[in-house]
Amino acid sequence: MEDWLDHAERARRRYAEGEARLPDEPDARQRQLTRMGNAAAAAGLAELMLGRSGEAGEWLRRAADRYRESWTDAPPRSW
């Protein structure tokens, strides 16, 4: 059985670590924001699996915000 609480905690930790070292250089920044979006999405999905829809929604919105923020400096033809 999956340990969703452990998954959520690891994802939140990865997000916080990424936030602590967010660079100013545009390309490095957009990459870090994408990694933070991935970590936030993972936290949101783990929270959803734990039945905590409120927390899941907060993390999934945070993921969407980081993905949108990364778009500005993303290279052409990025997904």
CSV table of C-alpha atoms in Angstrom, one decimal:
chain,number,residue,atom,x,y,z
A,1,MET,CA,0.0,0.0,0.0
A,2,GLU,CA,1.2,3.5,-0.9
A,3,ASP,CA,2.2,5.8,1.9
A,4,TRP,CA,0.5,8.9,0.6
A,5,LEU,CA,1.4,11.0,3.6
A,6,ASP,CA,5.1,10.3,3.0
A,7,HIS,CA,4.6,11.3,-0.7
A,8,ALA,CA,2.9,14.5,0.3
A,9,GLU,CA,5.6,15.4,2.8
A,10,ARG,CA,8.4,14.7,0.3
A,11,ALA,CA,6.7,16.8,-2.4
A,12,ARG,CA,6.1,19.7,0.0
A,13,ARG,CA,9.8,19.5,1.1
A,14,ARG,CA,11.0,19.5,-2.6
A,15,TYR,CA,8.7,22.6,-3.3
A,16,ALA,CA,10.2,24.5,-0.3
A,17,GLU,CA,13.7,23.6,-1.3
A,18,GLY,CA,13.1,24.9,-4.8
A,19,GLU,CA,11.6,28.1,-3.5
A,20,ALA,CA,14.6,28.7,-1.3
A,21,ARG,CA,17.0,28.6,-4.2
A,22,LEU,CA,14.9,30.3,-7.0
A,23,PRO,CA,17.5,31.9,-9.3
A,24,ASP,CA,17.2,35.2,-11.1
A,25,GLU,CA,18.6,34.1,-14.4
A,26,PRO,CA,15.6,33.6,-16.7
A,27,ASP,CA,16.3,30.2,-18.1
A,28,ALA,CA,17.3,28.7,-14.8
A,29,ARG,CA,14.4,30.4,-13.2
A,30,GLN,CA,11.8,28.9,-15.6
A,31,ARG,CA,13.3,25.5,-15.1
A,32,GLN,CA,13.2,25.8,-11.3
A,33,LEU,CA,9.6,27.1,-11.5
A,34,THR,CA,8.7,24.0,-13.5
A,35,ARG,CA,10.3,21.7,-11.0
A,36,MET,CA,8.3,23.5,-8.2
A,37,GLY,CA,5.1,23.1,-10.2
A,38,ASN,CA,5.9,19.4,-10.5
A,39,ALA,CA,6.5,19.1,-6.8
A,40,ALA,CA,3.3,21.1,-6.0
A,41,ALA,CA,1.3,18.8,-8.4
A,42,ALA,CA,2.7,15.7,-6.6
A,43,ALA,CA,1.7,17.2,-3.2
A,44,GLY,CA,-1.8,17.9,-4.5
A,45,LEU,CA,-2.3,14.4,-5.9
A,46,ALA,CA,-1.0,12.8,-2.7
A,47,GLU,CA,-3.3,15.0,-0.6
A,48,LEU,CA,-6.2,14.0,-2.9
A,49,MET,CA,-5.4,10.3,-2.3
A,50,LEU,CA,-5.5,11.0,1.4
A,51,GLY,CA,-9.0,12.4,1.0
A,52,ARG,CA,-8.0,16.0,1.9
A,53,SER,CA,-9.6,17.8,-1.0
A,54,GLY,CA,-9.0,21.3,0.5
A,55,GLU,CA,-5.3,20.8,0.8
A,56,ALA,CA,-5.2,19.1,-2.6
A,57,GLY,CA,-6.9,22.1,-4.3
A,58,GLU,CA,-4.4,24.5,-2.7
A,59,TRP,CA,-1.4,22.5,-3.9
A,60,LEU,CA,-2.9,22.0,-7.4
A,61,ARG,CA,-3.6,25.7,-7.7
A,62,ARG,CA,0.0,26.4,-6.6
A,63,ALA,CA,1.2,24.0,-9.3
A,64,ALA,CA,-0.8,25.9,-11.9
A,65,ASP,CA,0.6,29.2,-10.7
A,66,ARG,CA,4.2,28.0,-10.9
A,67,TYR,CA,3.6,26.6,-14.4
A,68,ARG,CA,2.1,29.9,-15.6
A,69,GLU,CA,4.9,31.8,-14.0
A,70,SER,CA,7.5,29.6,-15.8
A,71,TRP,CA,5.9,30.2,-19.2
A,72,THR,CA,7.2,33.7,-19.6
A,73,ASP,CA,10.9,32.6,-19.9
A,74,ALA,CA,10.3,29.2,-21.4
A,75,PRO,CA,12.1,28.5,-24.7
A,76,PRO,CA,10.0,28.5,-27.9
A,77,ARG,CA,7.9,25.4,-28.5
A,78,SER,CA,7.9,24.4,-24.8
A,79,TRP,CA,4.9,22.4,-23.9
